[in-house]
Amino acid sequence: MIIKNPYKQRPIRFLEIYQHNDWQIKIYSISIHNEFVKKGNIDIVKTYLSEWLQQADNYSLNTYNISTLIIHEYKNGCYAIINWWIDENMLQQFVYLATTDSPSEFILYSDKGIITCVWEMAVLWFERNNWVENVLMKAPNPDLKKYLEQQYNADV
């Protein structure tokens, strides 16, 4: 086995809590190119949210209408990873990809089982611990406000 590209740190930056209809979305940026993903990529991804969030209806389980969205620029395009907690402690996740050939067309990429990369896992691990601490451990009165206020910023 040959690894072609040695690991290099990338900046993970919290961007905002974005209100979309009745959802609150924690948006994170990861970029191989810059400190933050391009604003154009953020704007394009936001146009897909209504479509992507409909996936929350796949199960008749609570979703809390809180989502985490990671926008990750890599050398050949941009990933958008969106997920939300369902039924208290399970994560529902979808990965979408826009290539440099079609930068405004995000297509489902996780339909064959791929979930996330090593940089995105850092965000998911933080959000997992945040969910346990502020929601699950505070049952029956979760602190969703504090969960939303906790944000991850690091070079990983």
PDB file of C-alpha atoms in Angstrom, residues 14-27 46-47 49-50 53 64-67 69 148:
ATOM      1  CA  PHE A  14     -17.045  27.588  13.034  1.00  0.00           C
ATOM      2  CA  LEU A  15     -18.899  29.988  10.729  1.00  0.00           C
ATOM      3  CA  GLU A  16     -22.375  30.568  12.135  1.00  0.00           C
ATOM      4  CA  ILE A  17     -25.620  29.212  13.452  1.00  0.00           C
ATOM      5  CA  TYR A  18     -27.803  29.538  10.409  1.00  0.00           C
ATOM      6  CA  GLN A  19     -31.574  29.622  10.744  1.00  0.00           C
ATOM      7  CA  HIS A  20     -33.297  27.762   7.912  1.00  0.00           C
ATOM      8  CA  ASN A  21     -37.061  27.475   8.278  1.00  0.00           C
ATOM      9  CA  ASP A  22     -37.487  25.811  11.689  1.00  0.00           C
ATOM     10  CA  TRP A  23     -33.927  24.383  11.729  1.00  0.00           C
ATOM     11  CA  GLN A  24     -30.834  25.757  13.462  1.00  0.00           C
ATOM     12  CA  ILE A  25     -27.715  24.720  11.587  1.00  0.00           C
ATOM     13  CA  LYS A  26     -24.193  24.890  12.993  1.00  0.00           C
ATOM     14  CA  ILE A  27     -22.005  25.562   9.957  1.00  0.00           C
ATOM     15  CA  LYS A  46     -27.403  26.992   1.588  1.00  0.00           C
ATOM     16  CA  THR A  47     -29.576  26.754  -1.538  1.00  0.00           C
ATOM     17  CA  LEU A  49     -30.771  22.953   2.572  1.00  0.00           C
ATOM     18  CA  SER A  50     -34.521  22.631   1.997  1.00  0.00           C
ATOM     19  CA  LEU A  53     -33.280  18.524   5.355  1.00  0.00           C
ATOM     20  CA  TYR A  64     -34.739  18.325  17.374  1.00  0.00           C
ATOM     21  CA  ASN A  65     -34.408  20.496  14.224  1.00  0.00           C
ATOM     22  CA  ILE A  66     -30.733  21.072  14.955  1.00  0.00           C
ATOM     23  CA  SER A  67     -28.143  20.172  12.351  1.00  0.00           C
ATOM     24  CA  LEU A  69     -23.145  21.207   8.364  1.00  0.00           C
ATOM     25  CA  LEU A 148     -25.657  25.353  20.048  1.00  0.00           C
TER      26      LEU A 148
END
